[in-house]
Coordinates of C-alpha atoms and ligand atoms in Angstrom, one line a residue:
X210 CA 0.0 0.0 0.0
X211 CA 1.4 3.2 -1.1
X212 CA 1.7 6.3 1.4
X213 CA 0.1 9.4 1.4
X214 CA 1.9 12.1 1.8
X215 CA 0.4 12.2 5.8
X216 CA 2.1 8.6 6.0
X217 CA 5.7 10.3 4.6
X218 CA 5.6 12.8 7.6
X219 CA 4.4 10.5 9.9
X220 CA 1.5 12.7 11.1
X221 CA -2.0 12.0 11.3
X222 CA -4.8 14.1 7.7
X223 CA -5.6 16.1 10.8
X224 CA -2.4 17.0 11.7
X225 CA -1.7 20.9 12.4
X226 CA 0.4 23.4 10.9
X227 CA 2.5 23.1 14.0
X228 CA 2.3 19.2 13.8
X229 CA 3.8 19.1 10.3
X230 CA 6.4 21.5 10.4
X231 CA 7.6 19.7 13.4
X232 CA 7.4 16.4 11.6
X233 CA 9.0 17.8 9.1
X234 CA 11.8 19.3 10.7
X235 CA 12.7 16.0 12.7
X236 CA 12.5 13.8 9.7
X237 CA 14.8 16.5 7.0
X238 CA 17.0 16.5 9.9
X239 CA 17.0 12.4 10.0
X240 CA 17.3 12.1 6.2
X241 CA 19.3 15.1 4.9
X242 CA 22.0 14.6 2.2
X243 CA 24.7 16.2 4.4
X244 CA 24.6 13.8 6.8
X245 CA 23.8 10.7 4.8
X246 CA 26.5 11.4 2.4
X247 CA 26.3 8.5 -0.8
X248 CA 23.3 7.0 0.9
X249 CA 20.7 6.7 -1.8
X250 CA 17.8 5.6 0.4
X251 CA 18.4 8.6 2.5
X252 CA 18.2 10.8 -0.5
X253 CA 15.0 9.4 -1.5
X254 CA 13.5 9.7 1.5
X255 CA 14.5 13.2 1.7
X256 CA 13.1 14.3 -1.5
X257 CA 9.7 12.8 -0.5
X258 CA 9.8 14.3 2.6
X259 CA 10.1 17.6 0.8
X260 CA 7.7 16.9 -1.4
X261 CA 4.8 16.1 1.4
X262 CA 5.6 19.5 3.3
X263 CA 5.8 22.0 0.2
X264 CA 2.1 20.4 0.0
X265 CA 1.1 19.5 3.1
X266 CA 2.4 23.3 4.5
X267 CA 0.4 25.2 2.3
X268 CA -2.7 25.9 3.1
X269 CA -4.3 25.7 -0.4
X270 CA -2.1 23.2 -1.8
X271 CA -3.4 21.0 1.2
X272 CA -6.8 21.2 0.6
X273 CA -6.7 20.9 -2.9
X274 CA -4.9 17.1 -2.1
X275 CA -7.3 16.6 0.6
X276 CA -9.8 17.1 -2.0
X277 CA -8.3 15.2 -4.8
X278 CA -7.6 12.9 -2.7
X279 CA -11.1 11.7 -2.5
X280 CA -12.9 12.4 -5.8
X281 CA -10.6 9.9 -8.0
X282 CA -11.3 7.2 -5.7
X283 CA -7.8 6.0 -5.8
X284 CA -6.1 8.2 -3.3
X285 CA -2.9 9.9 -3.6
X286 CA -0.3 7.9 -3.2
X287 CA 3.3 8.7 -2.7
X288 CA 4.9 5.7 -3.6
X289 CA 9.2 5.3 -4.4
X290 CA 8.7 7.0 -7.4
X291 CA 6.9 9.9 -6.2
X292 CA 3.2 11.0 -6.3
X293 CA 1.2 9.5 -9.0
X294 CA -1.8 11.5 -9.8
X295 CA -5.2 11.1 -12.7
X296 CA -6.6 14.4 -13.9
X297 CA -9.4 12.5 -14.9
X298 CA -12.7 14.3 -14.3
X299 CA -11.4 17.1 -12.7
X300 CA -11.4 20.2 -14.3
X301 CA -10.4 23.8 -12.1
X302 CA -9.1 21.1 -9.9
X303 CA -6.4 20.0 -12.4
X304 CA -5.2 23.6 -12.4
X305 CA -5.0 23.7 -8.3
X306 CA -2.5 20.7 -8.7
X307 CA -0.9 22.0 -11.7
X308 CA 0.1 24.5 -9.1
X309 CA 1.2 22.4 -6.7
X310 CA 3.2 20.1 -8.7
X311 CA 4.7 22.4 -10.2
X312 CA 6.3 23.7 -7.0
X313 CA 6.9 20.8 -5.3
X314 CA 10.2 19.5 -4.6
X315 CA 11.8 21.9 -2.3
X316 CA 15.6 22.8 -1.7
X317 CA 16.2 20.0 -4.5
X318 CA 14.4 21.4 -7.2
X319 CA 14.9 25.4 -6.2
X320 CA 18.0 25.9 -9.1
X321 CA 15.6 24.5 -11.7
X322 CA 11.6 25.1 -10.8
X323 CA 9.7 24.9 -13.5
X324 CA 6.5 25.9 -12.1
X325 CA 3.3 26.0 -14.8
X326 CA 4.2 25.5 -18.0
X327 CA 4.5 28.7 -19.7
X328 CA 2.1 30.1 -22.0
X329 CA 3.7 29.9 -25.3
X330 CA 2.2 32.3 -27.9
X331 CA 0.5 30.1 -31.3
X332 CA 3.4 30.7 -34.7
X333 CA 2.6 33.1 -37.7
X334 CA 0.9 31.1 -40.5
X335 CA 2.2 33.0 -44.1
X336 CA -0.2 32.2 -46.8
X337 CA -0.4 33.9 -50.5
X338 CA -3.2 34.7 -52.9
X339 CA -3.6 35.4 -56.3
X340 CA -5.2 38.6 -57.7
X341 CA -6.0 40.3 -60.9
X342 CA -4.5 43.8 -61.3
X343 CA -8.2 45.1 -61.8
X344 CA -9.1 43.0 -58.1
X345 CA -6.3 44.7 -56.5
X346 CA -7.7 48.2 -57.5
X347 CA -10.9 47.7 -56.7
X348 CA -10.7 45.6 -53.7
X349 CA -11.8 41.8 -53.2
X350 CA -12.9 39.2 -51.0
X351 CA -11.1 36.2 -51.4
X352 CA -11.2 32.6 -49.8
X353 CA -7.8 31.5 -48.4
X354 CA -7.4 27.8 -47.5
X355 CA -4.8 27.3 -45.1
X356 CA -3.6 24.2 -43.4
X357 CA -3.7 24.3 -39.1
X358 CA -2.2 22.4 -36.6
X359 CA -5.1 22.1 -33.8
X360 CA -6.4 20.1 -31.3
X361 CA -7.3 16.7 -31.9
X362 CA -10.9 16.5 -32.2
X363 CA -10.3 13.1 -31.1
X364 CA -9.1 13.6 -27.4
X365 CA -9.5 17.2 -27.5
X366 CA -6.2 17.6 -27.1
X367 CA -4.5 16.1 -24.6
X368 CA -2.9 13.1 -26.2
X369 CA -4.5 10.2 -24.2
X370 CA -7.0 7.7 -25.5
X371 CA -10.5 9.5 -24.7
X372 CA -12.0 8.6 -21.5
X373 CA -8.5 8.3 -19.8
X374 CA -6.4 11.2 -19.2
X375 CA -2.5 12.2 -18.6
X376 CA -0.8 11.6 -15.3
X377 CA 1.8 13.1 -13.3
X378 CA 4.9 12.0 -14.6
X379 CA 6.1 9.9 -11.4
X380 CA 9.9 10.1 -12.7
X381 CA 9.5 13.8 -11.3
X382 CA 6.6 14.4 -9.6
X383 CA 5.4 16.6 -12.4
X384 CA 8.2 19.2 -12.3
X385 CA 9.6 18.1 -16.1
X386 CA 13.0 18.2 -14.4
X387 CA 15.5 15.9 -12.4
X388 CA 17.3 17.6 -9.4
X389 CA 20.1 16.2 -8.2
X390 CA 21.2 17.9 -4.9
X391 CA 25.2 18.1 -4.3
X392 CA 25.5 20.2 -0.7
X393 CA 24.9 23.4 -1.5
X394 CA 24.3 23.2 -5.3
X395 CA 21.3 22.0 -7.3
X396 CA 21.7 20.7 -10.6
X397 CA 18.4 19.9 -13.0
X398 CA 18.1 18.3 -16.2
X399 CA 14.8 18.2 -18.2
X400 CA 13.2 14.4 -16.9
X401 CA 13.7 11.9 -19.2
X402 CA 10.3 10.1 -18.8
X403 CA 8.1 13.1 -19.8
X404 CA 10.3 15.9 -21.8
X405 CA 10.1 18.0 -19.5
X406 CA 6.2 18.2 -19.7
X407 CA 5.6 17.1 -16.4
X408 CA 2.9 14.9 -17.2
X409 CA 2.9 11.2 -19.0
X410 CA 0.4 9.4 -21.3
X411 CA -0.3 6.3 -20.0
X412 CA -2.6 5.4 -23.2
X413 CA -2.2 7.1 -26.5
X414 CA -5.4 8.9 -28.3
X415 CA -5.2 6.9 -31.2
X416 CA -6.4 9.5 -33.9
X417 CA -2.9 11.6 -32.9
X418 CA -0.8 8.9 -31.5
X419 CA -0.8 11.3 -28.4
X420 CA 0.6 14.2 -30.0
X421 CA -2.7 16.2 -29.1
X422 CA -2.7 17.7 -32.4
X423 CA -3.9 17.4 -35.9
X424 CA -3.7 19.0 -39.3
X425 CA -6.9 20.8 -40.4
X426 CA -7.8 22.9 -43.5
X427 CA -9.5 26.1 -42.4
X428 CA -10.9 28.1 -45.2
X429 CA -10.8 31.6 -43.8
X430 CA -12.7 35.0 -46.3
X431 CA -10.2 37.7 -46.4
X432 CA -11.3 40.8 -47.1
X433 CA -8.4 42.8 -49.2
X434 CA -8.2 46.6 -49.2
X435 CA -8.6 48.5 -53.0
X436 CA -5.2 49.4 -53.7
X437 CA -2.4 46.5 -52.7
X438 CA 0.1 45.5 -54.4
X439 CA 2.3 42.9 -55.3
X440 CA 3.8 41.8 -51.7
X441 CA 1.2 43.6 -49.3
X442 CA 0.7 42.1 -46.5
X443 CA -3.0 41.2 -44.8
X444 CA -2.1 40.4 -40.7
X445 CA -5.7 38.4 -39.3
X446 CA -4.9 38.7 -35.5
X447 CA -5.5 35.3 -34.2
X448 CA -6.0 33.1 -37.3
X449 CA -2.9 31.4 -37.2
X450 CA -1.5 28.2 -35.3
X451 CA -3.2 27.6 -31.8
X452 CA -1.2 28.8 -28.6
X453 CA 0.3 25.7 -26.1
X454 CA -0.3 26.1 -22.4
X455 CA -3.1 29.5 -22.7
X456 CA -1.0 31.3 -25.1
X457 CA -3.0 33.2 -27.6
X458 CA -2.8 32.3 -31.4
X459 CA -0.4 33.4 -33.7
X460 CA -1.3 35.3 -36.6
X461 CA -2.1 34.6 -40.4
X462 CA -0.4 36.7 -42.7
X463 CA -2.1 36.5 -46.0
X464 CA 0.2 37.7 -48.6
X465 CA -0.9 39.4 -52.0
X466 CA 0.3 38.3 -55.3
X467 CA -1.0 40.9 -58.2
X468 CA -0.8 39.9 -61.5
X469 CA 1.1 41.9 -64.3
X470 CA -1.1 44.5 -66.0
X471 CA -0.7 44.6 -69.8
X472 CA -1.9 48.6 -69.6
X473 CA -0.1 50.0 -66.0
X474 CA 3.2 49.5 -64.7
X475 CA 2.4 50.0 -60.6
X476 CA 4.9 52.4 -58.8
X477 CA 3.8 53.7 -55.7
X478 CA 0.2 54.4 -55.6
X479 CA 0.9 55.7 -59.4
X480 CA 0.2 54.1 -62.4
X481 CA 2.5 54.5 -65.4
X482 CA 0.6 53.9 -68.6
X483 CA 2.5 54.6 -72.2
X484 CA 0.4 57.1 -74.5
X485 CA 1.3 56.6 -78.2
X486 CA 1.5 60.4 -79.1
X487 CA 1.9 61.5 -83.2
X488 CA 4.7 63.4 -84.2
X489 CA 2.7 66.2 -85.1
X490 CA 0.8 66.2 -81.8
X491 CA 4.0 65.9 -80.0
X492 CA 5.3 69.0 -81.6
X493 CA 2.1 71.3 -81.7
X494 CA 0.3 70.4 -78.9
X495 CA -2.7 68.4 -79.2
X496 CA -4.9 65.6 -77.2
X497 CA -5.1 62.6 -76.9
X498 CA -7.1 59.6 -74.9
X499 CA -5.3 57.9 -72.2
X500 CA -6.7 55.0 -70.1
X501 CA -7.2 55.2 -66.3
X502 CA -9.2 52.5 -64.6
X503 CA -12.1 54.4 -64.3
X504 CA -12.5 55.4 -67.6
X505 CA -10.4 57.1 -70.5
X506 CA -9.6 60.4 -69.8
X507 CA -8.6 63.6 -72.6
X508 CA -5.5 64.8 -71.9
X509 CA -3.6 67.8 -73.4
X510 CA -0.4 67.3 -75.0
X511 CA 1.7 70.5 -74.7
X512 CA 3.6 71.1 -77.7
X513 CA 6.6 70.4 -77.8
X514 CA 6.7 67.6 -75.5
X515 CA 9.6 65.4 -76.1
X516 CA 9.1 61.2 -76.6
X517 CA 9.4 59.7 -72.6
X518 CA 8.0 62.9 -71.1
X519 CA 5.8 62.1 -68.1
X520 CA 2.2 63.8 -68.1
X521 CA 0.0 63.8 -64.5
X522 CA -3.5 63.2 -64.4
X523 CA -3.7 63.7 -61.0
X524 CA -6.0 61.6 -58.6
X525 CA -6.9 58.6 -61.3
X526 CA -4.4 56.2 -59.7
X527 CA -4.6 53.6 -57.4
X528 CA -6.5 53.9 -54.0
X529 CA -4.1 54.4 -51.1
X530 CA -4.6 51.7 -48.5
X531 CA -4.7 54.3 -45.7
X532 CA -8.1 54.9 -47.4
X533 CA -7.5 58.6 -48.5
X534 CA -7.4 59.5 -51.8
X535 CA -5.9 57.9 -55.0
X536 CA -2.4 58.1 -56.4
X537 CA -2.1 59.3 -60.1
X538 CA -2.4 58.3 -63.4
X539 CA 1.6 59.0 -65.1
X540 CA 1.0 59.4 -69.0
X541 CA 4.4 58.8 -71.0
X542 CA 4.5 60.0 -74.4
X543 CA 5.7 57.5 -76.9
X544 CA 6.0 59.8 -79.8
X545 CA 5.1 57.2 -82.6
X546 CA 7.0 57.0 -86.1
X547 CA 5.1 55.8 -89.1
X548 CA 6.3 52.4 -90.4
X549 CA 4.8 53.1 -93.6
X550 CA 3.2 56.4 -95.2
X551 CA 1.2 56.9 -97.5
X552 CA 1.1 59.8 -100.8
X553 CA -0.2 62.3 -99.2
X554 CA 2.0 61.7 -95.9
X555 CA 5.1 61.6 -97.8
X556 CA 5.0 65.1 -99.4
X557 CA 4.1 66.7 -96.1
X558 CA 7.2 65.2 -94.4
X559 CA 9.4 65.4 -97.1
X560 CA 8.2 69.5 -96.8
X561 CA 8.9 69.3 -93.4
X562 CA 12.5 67.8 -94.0
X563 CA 13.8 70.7 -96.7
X564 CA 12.4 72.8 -93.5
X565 CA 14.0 71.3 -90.4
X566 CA 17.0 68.8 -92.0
Ligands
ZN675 ZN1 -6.0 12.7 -30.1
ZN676 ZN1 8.9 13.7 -15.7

């Protein structure tokens, strides 16, 4: 028959606080590793005895065992190996011991206490998708599938077979680390048995093979913002892998990937757009049509503009993401030269020529 943690101090479940401590002094006294040098018994014994008052001496930690201790049915027990313990069933209560075995283990353990298990924050999930040129102007609502690691819908997560649960690793009482106490020094090393998690699984979920987790598809509508561009990226707070230990989710970061326009080139909020202007034009002044995305627009050609001069239509760009107004439309004259010309053409130029050389 195993011993509670009452039997380890030798004192009665209604022991005082003065009746422990006592016990407890008399019985580190007995057992410490000072004066039971290489005695591995001793050592044991020690440890235990630590382990019973860092529970046993605090108020809280003792009810909560007292508790536990009869709602699972098969009683605490705080055998060679330490105390064994089934979450099963228990719910707040599992956090109350949580908290107590993850500070039990006195002087032994104080260079390496774990304590809880820190919340670790879920990772960043990047994902792309694919848009028109005319989609990222206006805005779009696309699907994005993305790939998740989550809880098993199995064992909701824990990693053991449902209807049992994970114990107390009884290699360290549920610290995730092994002290070894030298005199004065404590050394830890993460425990073998569990990884350092504290807790073991006795039986395997086997949807997960106890990893807890699975891979899901999520299919998640993103909303994208008139105006991005090749590379922008969309941050959905929360969206992304799920945190460990009541850390919040990571991110997903939904990046954009805007196809090539046949009619813009993209810089800044501005859109470049080549205007095939005639020589004549070019040299007297004229107008001529030039595309925007909401419409052609008339613009004047001064004269004398010279091939690759950039004209402003201002406002007819693309929409700036801060939501504010548009960037604008950059006309470049492309002063055109005829391939081929036709009677009438050819005296005028030839005119021209004997004029200008
Ligand atoms: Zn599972
Ligand atoms: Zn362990």
């Amino acid at each position: 028959m195993p011993e509670s943690l009452y039997d380890v101090l030798g004192v009665s479940k209604s022991a005082s606080a003065d009746e422990i401590k006592k016990a407890y002094r008399k019985l580190a006294r007995r057992y410490h590793p000072d004066t039971n040098a290489g005695d591995k018994g001793a050592e044991e014994r020690f440890k235990q005895v630590q382990t019973a008052y860092d529970v046993l001496s605090d108020g809280d930690k003792r009810k909560a065992y007292d508790r536990f201790g009869s709602t699972n049915g098969r009683g605490p027990t705080a055998g060679p190996g330490g105390v064994n313990v089934d979450f099963g069933d228990l719910g707040d209560l599992g956090d109350i011991l949580g908290g107590i075995f993850g500070n039990i283990g006195g002087t032994a353990a104080r260079g390496g206490r774990r304590g809880r298990q820190q919340a670790v924050r879920g990772a960043d999930v990047e994902t792309e998708v694919r848009l028109s040129f005319e989609d990222s102007l206006k805005g779009a609502e696309a699907k994005v599938p993305v790939e998740l690691t989550v809880a098993c819908s199995e064992c909701g997560g824990t990693g053991a077979q449902p209807g049992t649960a994970p114990v107390i690793c009884p290699e360290c009482n549920g610290r995730g680390v092994k002290a070894e106490s030298q005199g004065l020094f404590a050394l830890s090393t993460p425990c073998p048995r569990c990884r350092g998690n504290g807790t073991v699984i006795e039986q395997p979920c086997a949807a997960c093979k106890g990893s807890g987790r699975e891979r899901r598809l999520r299919t998640y509508t993103v909303k994208i913002k008139p105006g991005v561009k090749d590379g922008t990226k969309i941050r959905l707070k929360g969206k992304g892998e799920a945190g460990a230990h009541g850390g919040p989710n990571g991110d997903l970061v939904v990046i954009t990937r805007v196809a090539k326009s046949e009619t813009y080139e993209r810089r800044g909020d501005d859109l470049v757009v080549q205007v095939p202007v005639s020589f004549p034009t070019a040299a007297l002044g004229g107008k001529v049509d030039v595309p925007t995305p909401e419409g052609t627009v008339s613009l004047k050609i001064p004269s004398g503009s010279e091939d690759g001069k950039l004209l402003r239509i201002k406002g007819r760009g693309a929409p700036k993401l801060s939501g504010h107004g548009k960037g604008d439309v950059l006309a470049r004259v492309r002063i055109q030269v005829p391939k081929r010309v036709n009677k009438k053409e050819r005296e005028l130029l030839e005119e021209l020529q004997k004029v200008v050389g």
